[in-house]
Amino acid sequence: MGMVSAAKELGINLPCVMQNDYSLINRRIEENGMSEASCLYDVGFMAYNVLAGGMLTGKYGLSSENDALPPPSVDDPDQKRAQITASKPRGRMDSRGWGLTLQRYRTPAARRAAQQYFALAEQYKLSSPTELALRFPASRDAVTTSLIGHTSIEQLDSSVQAFRTAAKSELPTQLKWDIDRVHLQNRLPLFALDDAGSDWYNEGLIGERIP
């Protein structure tokens, strides 16, 4: 890491922590060596957006239990329903400013991956998709802590319970393998715009696909 080398040359304290986006649908730090570097230099890693802006909680639909929920208001073609949703936002995806900024968590590839993770949470009888989304980073050696935010006390209670469960037991080994299988279908779903037209440059496929 360049910062570590620079700090050593200057004779100043080494960096002690770094912060980056990390979640079930964004494991880029495992691809670019950042997680290994943080362990090697004993630098803590603070993961943010572990719930992918709320998309991994299921509160915006996509799972079998809540298909009837409206999509994020910024994506909803039903303008009247979108206005009603935005008047009582479930989280950042129902806010126009944040919703447009966090579009990367709603690419078609990211949505497909989220649906598969929701199915795994149901298959392994976890309490909710949120539990899987929070317990996954908690299970990774490179992650020191997860930074999370909440819109309601109920959401906070759900997160606290997930972390308590994570402290008591590991995710099942087979579930970890199944998570990796979903991951390998598209290792960068946040950057995969495969819904673009075939006449678009490079056919719109930005994410790296693994058979």
mmCIF file of C-alpha atoms in Angstrom:
data_model
loop_
_atom_site.group_PDB
_atom_site.id
_atom_site.type_symbol
_atom_site.label_atom_id
_atom_site.label_comp_id
_atom_site.label_asym_id
_atom_site.label_seq_id
_atom_site.Cartn_x
_atom_site.Cartn_y
_atom_site.Cartn_z
ATOM 1 C CA MET A 1 0.000 0.000 0.000
ATOM 2 C CA GLY A 2 1.323 3.355 -1.054
ATOM 3 C CA MET A 3 0.203 5.115 2.122
ATOM 4 C CA VAL A 4 2.098 2.634 4.294
ATOM 5 C CA SER A 5 5.294 3.111 2.270
ATOM 6 C CA ALA A 6 4.929 6.897 2.352
ATOM 7 C CA ALA A 7 4.309 6.907 6.112
ATOM 8 C CA LYS A 8 7.413 4.788 6.715
ATOM 9 C CA GLU A 9 9.554 7.097 4.581
ATOM 10 C CA LEU A 10 8.278 10.147 6.456
ATOM 11 C CA GLY A 11 8.654 8.487 9.838
ATOM 12 C CA ILE A 12 5.051 9.131 10.807
ATOM 13 C CA ASN A 13 2.335 6.870 12.165
ATOM 14 C CA LEU A 14 1.116 4.220 9.774
ATOM 15 C CA PRO A 15 -2.527 4.253 8.656
ATOM 16 C CA CYS A 16 -4.666 2.297 11.093
ATOM 17 C CA VAL A 17 -7.967 1.978 9.251
ATOM 18 C CA MET A 18 -9.511 2.313 5.813
ATOM 19 C CA GLN A 19 -13.097 2.473 4.647
ATOM 20 C CA ASN A 20 -14.663 1.147 1.478
ATOM 21 C CA ASP A 21 -17.863 -0.108 -0.110
ATOM 22 C CA TYR A 22 -18.355 -3.821 0.597
ATOM 23 C CA SER A 23 -21.365 -6.108 0.484
ATOM 24 C CA LEU A 24 -22.707 -9.310 -1.008
ATOM 25 C CA ILE A 25 -22.991 -7.514 -4.343
ATOM 26 C CA ASN A 26 -19.736 -5.568 -4.126
ATOM 27 C CA ARG A 27 -16.758 -7.736 -3.178
ATOM 28 C CA ARG A 28 -14.248 -5.729 -5.178
ATOM 29 C CA ILE A 29 -11.768 -5.508 -2.275
ATOM 30 C CA GLU A 30 -11.319 -9.268 -2.623
ATOM 31 C CA GLU A 31 -10.538 -8.864 -6.326
ATOM 32 C CA ASN A 32 -8.043 -5.999 -6.134
ATOM 33 C CA GLY A 33 -5.964 -7.221 -3.194
ATOM 34 C CA MET A 34 -7.133 -4.569 -0.747
ATOM 35 C CA SER A 35 -8.370 -7.118 1.787
ATOM 36 C CA GLU A 36 -5.025 -8.943 1.750
ATOM 37 C CA ALA A 37 -3.133 -5.666 2.097
ATOM 38 C CA SER A 38 -5.194 -4.568 5.088
ATOM 39 C CA CYS A 39 -4.467 -7.863 6.847
ATOM 40 C CA LEU A 40 -0.769 -7.769 5.938
ATOM 41 C CA TYR A 41 -0.278 -4.273 7.374
ATOM 42 C CA ASP A 42 -2.696 -4.746 10.281
ATOM 43 C CA VAL A 43 -4.950 -1.980 8.991
ATOM 44 C CA GLY A 44 -8.576 -2.178 10.055
ATOM 45 C CA PHE A 45 -11.230 -2.270 7.359
ATOM 46 C CA MET A 46 -14.571 -0.497 7.839
ATOM 47 C CA ALA A 47 -17.187 -1.719 5.367
ATOM 48 C CA TYR A 48 -19.910 0.706 4.359
ATOM 49 C CA ASN A 49 -23.096 0.142 2.346
ATOM 50 C CA VAL A 50 -23.152 -3.486 3.485
ATOM 51 C CA LEU A 51 -26.915 -3.392 2.847
ATOM 52 C CA ALA A 52 -26.362 -1.903 -0.631
ATOM 53 C CA GLY A 53 -28.406 1.173 0.114
ATOM 54 C CA GLY A 54 -31.166 -1.032 1.511
ATOM 55 C CA MET A 55 -31.526 -3.193 -1.606
ATOM 56 C CA LEU A 56 -30.276 -6.276 0.279
ATOM 57 C CA THR A 57 -32.921 -5.947 2.991
ATOM 58 C CA GLY A 58 -35.870 -6.864 0.798
ATOM 59 C CA LYS A 59 -37.811 -3.746 1.762
ATOM 60 C CA TYR A 60 -37.874 -2.662 -1.882
ATOM 61 C CA GLY A 61 -39.319 -5.950 -3.090
ATOM 62 C CA LEU A 62 -37.526 -8.621 -5.188
ATOM 63 C CA SER A 63 -37.968 -11.471 -2.672
ATOM 64 C CA SER A 64 -40.720 -14.094 -2.749
ATOM 65 C CA GLU A 65 -42.201 -12.732 0.473
ATOM 66 C CA ASN A 66 -42.531 -9.129 -0.658
ATOM 67 C CA ASP A 67 -43.042 -9.143 -4.423
ATOM 68 C CA ALA A 68 -46.062 -6.886 -3.921
ATOM 69 C CA LEU A 69 -43.943 -4.061 -2.520
ATOM 70 C CA PRO A 70 -43.454 -1.109 -4.873
ATOM 71 C CA PRO A 71 -39.982 -0.603 -6.355
ATOM 72 C CA PRO A 72 -37.812 2.341 -5.320
ATOM 73 C CA SER A 73 -39.763 5.484 -6.113
ATOM 74 C CA VAL A 74 -37.066 6.734 -8.506
ATOM 75 C CA ASP A 75 -37.563 3.613 -10.669
ATOM 76 C CA ASP A 76 -41.336 3.313 -10.431
ATOM 77 C CA PRO A 77 -43.082 3.898 -13.800
ATOM 78 C CA ASP A 78 -46.326 4.482 -11.888
ATOM 79 C CA GLN A 79 -45.858 8.153 -11.060
ATOM 80 C CA LYS A 80 -48.811 8.355 -8.693
ATOM 81 C CA ARG A 81 -47.580 5.383 -6.678
ATOM 82 C CA ALA A 82 -44.033 6.778 -6.762
ATOM 83 C CA GLN A 83 -45.238 10.028 -5.212
ATOM 84 C CA ILE A 84 -47.042 8.146 -2.449
ATOM 85 C CA THR A 85 -43.948 6.032 -1.761
ATOM 86 C CA ALA A 86 -41.679 9.082 -1.719
ATOM 87 C CA SER A 87 -43.972 10.806 0.787
ATOM 88 C CA LYS A 88 -43.257 7.994 3.262
ATOM 89 C CA PRO A 89 -39.777 6.830 2.257
ATOM 90 C CA ARG A 90 -38.584 3.394 3.324
ATOM 91 C CA GLY A 91 -35.004 4.564 2.958
ATOM 92 C CA ARG A 92 -32.580 6.295 0.619
ATOM 93 C CA MET A 93 -33.843 4.569 -2.534
ATOM 94 C CA ASP A 94 -37.146 6.409 -2.155
ATOM 95 C CA SER A 95 -35.351 9.757 -2.083
ATOM 96 C CA ARG A 96 -34.739 11.276 -5.501
ATOM 97 C CA GLY A 97 -31.318 12.658 -4.596
ATOM 98 C CA TRP A 98 -29.958 9.507 -2.970
ATOM 99 C CA GLY A 99 -31.922 7.176 -5.233
ATOM 100 C CA LEU A 100 -30.317 8.519 -8.390
ATOM 101 C CA THR A 101 -26.891 8.596 -6.748
ATOM 102 C CA LEU A 102 -27.141 4.958 -5.647
ATOM 103 C CA GLN A 103 -28.380 3.611 -8.978
ATOM 104 C CA ARG A 104 -25.419 1.233 -9.094
ATOM 105 C CA TYR A 105 -27.116 -0.977 -6.503
ATOM 106 C CA ARG A 106 -30.122 -1.345 -8.799
ATOM 107 C CA THR A 107 -28.549 -2.507 -12.052
ATOM 108 C CA PRO A 108 -30.310 -5.541 -13.553
ATOM 109 C CA ALA A 109 -27.331 -7.702 -12.569
ATOM 110 C CA ALA A 110 -27.392 -6.393 -8.992
ATOM 111 C CA ARG A 111 -31.121 -7.075 -8.767
ATOM 112 C CA ARG A 112 -30.673 -10.629 -10.048
ATOM 113 C CA ALA A 113 -27.918 -11.262 -7.524
ATOM 114 C CA ALA A 114 -30.044 -9.807 -4.715
ATOM 115 C CA GLN A 115 -32.920 -12.110 -5.649
ATOM 116 C CA GLN A 116 -30.599 -15.109 -5.456
ATOM 117 C CA TYR A 117 -29.304 -14.029 -2.055
ATOM 118 C CA PHE A 118 -32.883 -13.573 -0.835
ATOM 119 C CA ALA A 119 -33.594 -17.142 -1.946
ATOM 120 C CA LEU A 120 -30.542 -18.384 -0.024
ATOM 121 C CA ALA A 121 -31.666 -16.575 3.128
ATOM 122 C CA GLU A 122 -35.026 -18.305 2.815
ATOM 123 C CA GLN A 123 -33.487 -21.684 1.970
ATOM 124 C CA TYR A 124 -31.225 -21.626 5.023
ATOM 125 C CA LYS A 125 -34.062 -20.359 7.233
ATOM 126 C CA LEU A 126 -32.438 -17.089 8.241
ATOM 127 C CA SER A 127 -34.722 -14.541 9.849
ATOM 128 C CA SER A 128 -34.537 -12.132 6.908
ATOM 129 C CA PRO A 129 -32.424 -11.079 3.909
ATOM 130 C CA THR A 130 -30.972 -8.418 6.206
ATOM 131 C CA GLU A 131 -29.524 -11.106 8.457
ATOM 132 C CA LEU A 132 -27.631 -12.664 5.549
ATOM 133 C CA ALA A 133 -26.444 -9.272 4.276
ATOM 134 C CA LEU A 134 -25.036 -8.348 7.700
ATOM 135 C CA ARG A 135 -23.667 -11.718 8.746
ATOM 136 C CA PHE A 136 -21.713 -12.117 5.513
ATOM 137 C CA PRO A 137 -19.286 -9.195 6.068
ATOM 138 C CA ALA A 138 -19.131 -10.094 9.764
ATOM 139 C CA SER A 139 -17.835 -13.517 8.713
ATOM 140 C CA ARG A 140 -14.949 -12.130 6.621
ATOM 141 C CA ASP A 141 -11.525 -11.943 8.265
ATOM 142 C CA ALA A 142 -10.627 -8.713 6.481
ATOM 143 C CA VAL A 143 -13.665 -6.801 7.768
ATOM 144 C CA THR A 144 -13.123 -5.129 11.144
ATOM 145 C CA THR A 145 -16.543 -3.511 11.410
ATOM 146 C CA SER A 146 -19.609 -2.655 9.359
ATOM 147 C CA LEU A 147 -20.988 0.869 9.093
ATOM 148 C CA ILE A 148 -24.773 0.869 8.838
ATOM 149 C CA GLY A 149 -27.598 3.383 8.988
ATOM 150 C CA HIS A 150 -31.298 2.990 9.700
ATOM 151 C CA THR A 151 -34.555 4.699 8.879
ATOM 152 C CA SER A 152 -36.494 3.247 11.813
ATOM 153 C CA ILE A 153 -36.067 1.622 15.220
ATOM 154 C CA GLU A 154 -37.412 -1.618 13.744
ATOM 155 C CA GLN A 155 -34.554 -1.672 11.235
ATOM 156 C CA LEU A 156 -32.053 -1.011 14.017
ATOM 157 C CA ASP A 157 -33.477 -3.876 16.078
ATOM 158 C CA SER A 158 -33.196 -6.207 13.077
ATOM 159 C CA SER A 159 -29.541 -5.283 12.561
ATOM 160 C CA VAL A 160 -28.666 -5.677 16.237
ATOM 161 C CA GLN A 161 -30.231 -9.137 16.269
ATOM 162 C CA ALA A 162 -28.287 -10.135 13.140
ATOM 163 C CA PHE A 163 -24.983 -9.088 14.716
ATOM 164 C CA ARG A 164 -25.829 -10.923 17.929
ATOM 165 C CA THR A 165 -26.475 -14.069 15.915
ATOM 166 C CA ALA A 166 -23.229 -13.569 13.988
ATOM 167 C CA ALA A 167 -21.328 -13.344 17.275
ATOM 168 C CA LYS A 168 -22.759 -16.670 18.409
ATOM 169 C CA SER A 169 -22.437 -18.780 15.271
ATOM 170 C CA GLU A 170 -20.782 -18.874 11.858
ATOM 171 C CA LEU A 171 -22.719 -19.041 8.633
ATOM 172 C CA PRO A 172 -23.062 -22.674 7.477
ATOM 173 C CA THR A 173 -20.161 -23.748 5.274
ATOM 174 C CA GLN A 174 -22.489 -24.828 2.477
ATOM 175 C CA LEU A 175 -24.184 -21.430 2.549
ATOM 176 C CA LYS A 176 -20.804 -19.750 2.093
ATOM 177 C CA TRP A 177 -20.175 -21.924 -0.966
ATOM 178 C CA ASP A 178 -23.604 -21.040 -2.339
ATOM 179 C CA ILE A 179 -22.879 -17.336 -1.803
ATOM 180 C CA ASP A 180 -19.664 -17.716 -3.789
ATOM 181 C CA ARG A 181 -21.534 -19.472 -6.598
ATOM 182 C CA VAL A 182 -23.860 -16.500 -6.928
ATOM 183 C CA HIS A 183 -20.871 -14.157 -6.782
ATOM 184 C CA LEU A 184 -19.056 -15.968 -9.589
ATOM 185 C CA GLN A 185 -21.999 -15.570 -11.957
ATOM 186 C CA ASN A 186 -21.139 -11.876 -12.087
ATOM 187 C CA ARG A 187 -18.312 -10.637 -9.920
ATOM 188 C CA LEU A 188 -19.094 -6.934 -10.446
ATOM 189 C CA PRO A 189 -22.887 -6.625 -10.703
ATOM 190 C CA LEU A 190 -22.803 -2.986 -9.620
ATOM 191 C CA PHE A 191 -21.055 -2.106 -12.871
ATOM 192 C CA ALA A 192 -22.856 -4.498 -15.235
ATOM 193 C CA LEU A 193 -25.243 -2.621 -17.515
ATOM 194 C CA ASP A 194 -26.326 -5.629 -19.530
ATOM 195 C CA ASP A 195 -29.795 -4.199 -20.160
ATOM 196 C CA ALA A 196 -28.359 -1.727 -22.669
ATOM 197 C CA GLY A 197 -29.243 -2.122 -26.334
ATOM 198 C CA SER A 198 -27.049 -4.253 -28.580
ATOM 199 C CA ASP A 199 -26.252 -1.145 -30.621
ATOM 200 C CA TRP A 200 -24.652 0.488 -27.590
ATOM 201 C CA TYR A 201 -20.846 0.517 -27.430
ATOM 202 C CA ASN A 202 -19.485 -2.837 -26.271
ATOM 203 C CA GLU A 203 -23.091 -4.093 -26.028
ATOM 204 C CA GLY A 204 -23.388 -2.581 -22.568
ATOM 205 C CA LEU A 205 -21.675 -5.471 -20.797
ATOM 206 C CA ILE A 206 -19.263 -3.980 -18.268
ATOM 207 C CA GLY A 207 -19.290 -6.627 -15.536
ATOM 208 C CA GLU A 208 -17.007 -9.630 -15.802
ATOM 209 C CA ARG A 209 -19.016 -12.822 -16.204
ATOM 210 C CA ILE A 210 -17.823 -16.194 -14.960
ATOM 211 C CA PRO A 211 -19.669 -19.316 -16.256
#
